């Protein structure tokens, strides 16, 4: 960045993306072979630039929200390889659902939505996949293909809906240039 404020914003945004990618990867590997995960250095012990997701004054950083989303009990996880795409590319997006509930998720749907960031209520594409996940289990990975027809900033949302109730939500932003 050009100044300290931009440096802080850039490094915290990067930390947020790394935490989300790592936590979701570990959660997708639940019991195969990952048995447990934890966040290293949750709160800063002194004012500094470090790995904590809560600063010295106990204010959450963006990484805190990423951690909270990544640890939700029902996690629709999207496996990302990058966040920038070319116009006309097709995004082949693997999806896995992690269920930490003590009950199975049955007769549910995994919904994937693509929208433009500026107009998130206008869906460009929506896919609905049937979903069943064992109690304390992980679903088989399914993929959706999303068309990226024009340049812009997009939002990809994945939702788990069971009997009209939202159990989990995750979203990512991508650039198409």
Coordinates of C-alpha atoms in Angstrom, one line a residue:
X1 CA 0.0 0.0 0.0
X2 CA 0.9 3.6 -0.3
X3 CA 0.4 4.4 3.4
X4 CA 0.0 2.6 6.8
X5 CA -3.8 2.4 6.5
X6 CA -3.5 0.6 3.1
X7 CA -0.9 -1.7 4.5
X8 CA -3.1 -2.6 7.4
X9 CA -6.1 -3.2 5.2
X10 CA -4.2 -5.3 2.7
X11 CA -2.4 -7.5 5.3
X12 CA -5.6 -8.0 7.2
X13 CA -7.5 -8.9 4.1
X14 CA -4.8 -11.4 3.2
X15 CA -4.8 -12.9 6.7
X16 CA -8.6 -13.3 6.4
X17 CA -8.3 -15.2 3.0
X18 CA -5.5 -17.4 4.4
X19 CA -7.4 -18.3 7.6
X20 CA -10.5 -19.1 5.6
X21 CA -8.7 -21.3 3.1
X22 CA -6.7 -23.2 5.7
X23 CA -9.6 -23.7 8.1
X24 CA -12.0 -24.9 5.4
X25 CA -9.3 -27.3 4.0
X26 CA -8.8 -28.8 7.4
X27 CA -12.5 -29.1 8.0
X28 CA -13.0 -30.9 4.7
X29 CA -10.5 -33.4 5.9
X30 CA -12.5 -34.2 9.0
X31 CA -11.3 -37.5 10.5
X32 CA -9.4 -38.2 7.3
X33 CA -6.8 -37.5 8.7
X34 CA -7.6 -34.3 10.6
X35 CA -9.0 -34.9 14.1
X36 CA -8.9 -31.3 15.5
X37 CA -7.8 -27.8 14.6
X38 CA -7.4 -24.6 16.5
X39 CA -6.6 -21.0 15.8
X40 CA -3.0 -20.1 16.8
X41 CA -2.7 -16.8 18.7
X42 CA -6.3 -15.8 18.9
X43 CA -5.8 -12.4 20.8
X44 CA -2.8 -10.0 20.6
X45 CA -1.0 -9.9 24.0
X46 CA 0.6 -6.5 23.0
X47 CA 0.1 -4.0 20.2
X48 CA 1.9 -5.5 17.2
X49 CA 1.5 -6.9 13.7
X50 CA 1.0 -10.6 14.2
X51 CA -1.2 -13.7 13.6
X52 CA -4.0 -12.8 16.1
X53 CA -7.6 -12.3 14.8
X54 CA -8.5 -10.0 17.7
X55 CA -6.3 -7.0 18.4
X56 CA -4.8 -5.7 21.6
X57 CA -7.8 -3.5 22.3
X58 CA -10.1 -6.6 21.8
X59 CA -11.4 -5.4 18.4
X60 CA -12.0 -8.2 15.9
X61 CA -9.9 -8.1 12.7
X62 CA -11.3 -9.3 9.4
X63 CA -9.7 -12.7 10.1
X64 CA -12.0 -13.1 13.1
X65 CA -15.1 -13.0 10.8
X66 CA -13.4 -15.4 8.4
X67 CA -12.7 -17.8 11.3
X68 CA -16.3 -17.6 12.5
X69 CA -17.6 -18.4 9.0
X70 CA -15.2 -21.2 8.6
X71 CA -16.1 -22.8 11.9
X72 CA -19.9 -22.7 11.6
X73 CA -21.5 -26.0 12.5
X74 CA -22.8 -26.7 9.0
X75 CA -20.2 -25.4 6.5
X76 CA -20.8 -25.3 2.8
X77 CA -17.1 -25.2 1.7
X78 CA -16.0 -24.1 -1.8
X79 CA -12.6 -25.2 -2.9
X80 CA -10.8 -22.3 -4.5
X81 CA -7.6 -22.3 -6.5
X82 CA -7.7 -18.6 -7.3
X83 CA -9.8 -15.5 -7.1
X84 CA -9.2 -13.9 -10.6
X85 CA -10.6 -15.2 -13.8
X86 CA -10.8 -14.2 -17.5
X87 CA -13.9 -13.2 -19.3
X88 CA -15.6 -16.2 -20.8
X89 CA -13.9 -18.7 -18.5
X90 CA -16.0 -21.3 -16.7
X91 CA -15.5 -21.7 -13.0
X92 CA -15.5 -25.4 -12.1
X93 CA -16.2 -25.2 -8.3
X94 CA -15.9 -28.2 -6.0
X95 CA -18.2 -28.0 -3.0
X96 CA -18.2 -30.1 0.2
X97 CA -20.5 -29.8 3.2
X98 CA -19.1 -30.3 6.7
X99 CA -21.8 -31.3 9.3
X100 CA -20.8 -30.9 12.9
X101 CA -24.3 -31.5 14.1
X102 CA -25.2 -34.6 16.1
X103 CA -27.9 -35.4 13.6
X104 CA -27.8 -36.1 9.9
X105 CA -28.8 -33.5 7.4
X106 CA -31.5 -35.1 5.2
X107 CA -33.6 -34.1 2.3
X108 CA -31.7 -30.8 2.0
X109 CA -30.3 -28.7 -0.8
X110 CA -27.0 -27.2 -1.5
X111 CA -27.7 -24.0 -3.4
X112 CA -24.9 -22.1 -5.3
X113 CA -25.6 -18.6 -6.5
X114 CA -23.6 -16.3 -8.7
X115 CA -24.3 -12.5 -8.7
X116 CA -22.6 -9.2 -9.4
X117 CA -21.3 -7.6 -6.2
X118 CA -23.1 -4.3 -7.0
X119 CA -26.5 -6.0 -7.5
X120 CA -26.4 -9.1 -5.2
X121 CA -30.2 -9.6 -5.5
X122 CA -29.9 -10.2 -9.2
X123 CA -28.8 -13.8 -9.8
X124 CA -26.8 -14.6 -12.9
X125 CA -26.8 -18.3 -12.2
X126 CA -28.2 -20.5 -9.5
X127 CA -27.6 -24.3 -9.1
X128 CA -29.5 -26.6 -6.7
X129 CA -28.0 -29.9 -5.7
X130 CA -29.7 -32.5 -3.5
X131 CA -27.9 -33.0 -0.2
X132 CA -27.6 -35.6 2.6
X133 CA -24.8 -35.5 5.1
X134 CA -24.3 -38.0 8.0
X135 CA -24.3 -36.7 11.6
X136 CA -20.8 -35.4 12.4
X137 CA -19.8 -36.1 8.8
X138 CA -18.7 -34.7 5.5
X139 CA -20.5 -34.9 2.2
X140 CA -19.1 -36.3 -1.0
X141 CA -17.6 -33.4 -3.0
X142 CA -19.9 -32.2 -5.8
X143 CA -19.0 -29.6 -8.4
X144 CA -20.9 -26.9 -10.2
X145 CA -19.9 -25.0 -13.3
X146 CA -20.4 -21.2 -13.3
X147 CA -20.1 -19.2 -16.5
X148 CA -18.3 -15.9 -16.2
X149 CA -19.5 -13.9 -19.3
X150 CA -18.3 -10.4 -18.6
X151 CA -15.8 -8.4 -16.6
X152 CA -16.8 -7.4 -13.1
X153 CA -16.7 -8.3 -9.4
X154 CA -18.8 -11.3 -8.5
X155 CA -20.1 -12.9 -5.4
X156 CA -20.5 -16.7 -5.2
X157 CA -22.7 -18.0 -2.3
X158 CA -23.2 -21.5 -1.2
X159 CA -26.2 -22.2 1.1
X160 CA -27.4 -25.4 2.9
X161 CA -31.2 -25.3 3.2
X162 CA -33.1 -28.1 5.0
X163 CA -36.9 -27.9 5.1
X164 CA -36.8 -24.1 4.4
X165 CA -34.3 -23.4 7.1
X166 CA -30.8 -22.1 6.4
X167 CA -28.2 -24.2 8.1
X168 CA -25.0 -22.8 6.7
X169 CA -23.8 -20.0 4.4
X170 CA -20.5 -19.2 2.8
X171 CA -19.6 -16.7 0.2
X172 CA -16.5 -15.6 -1.8
X173 CA -15.8 -12.8 -4.1
X174 CA -14.0 -13.2 -7.4
X175 CA -12.8 -10.8 -10.1
X176 CA -13.3 -11.4 -13.8
X177 CA -11.1 -9.3 -16.1

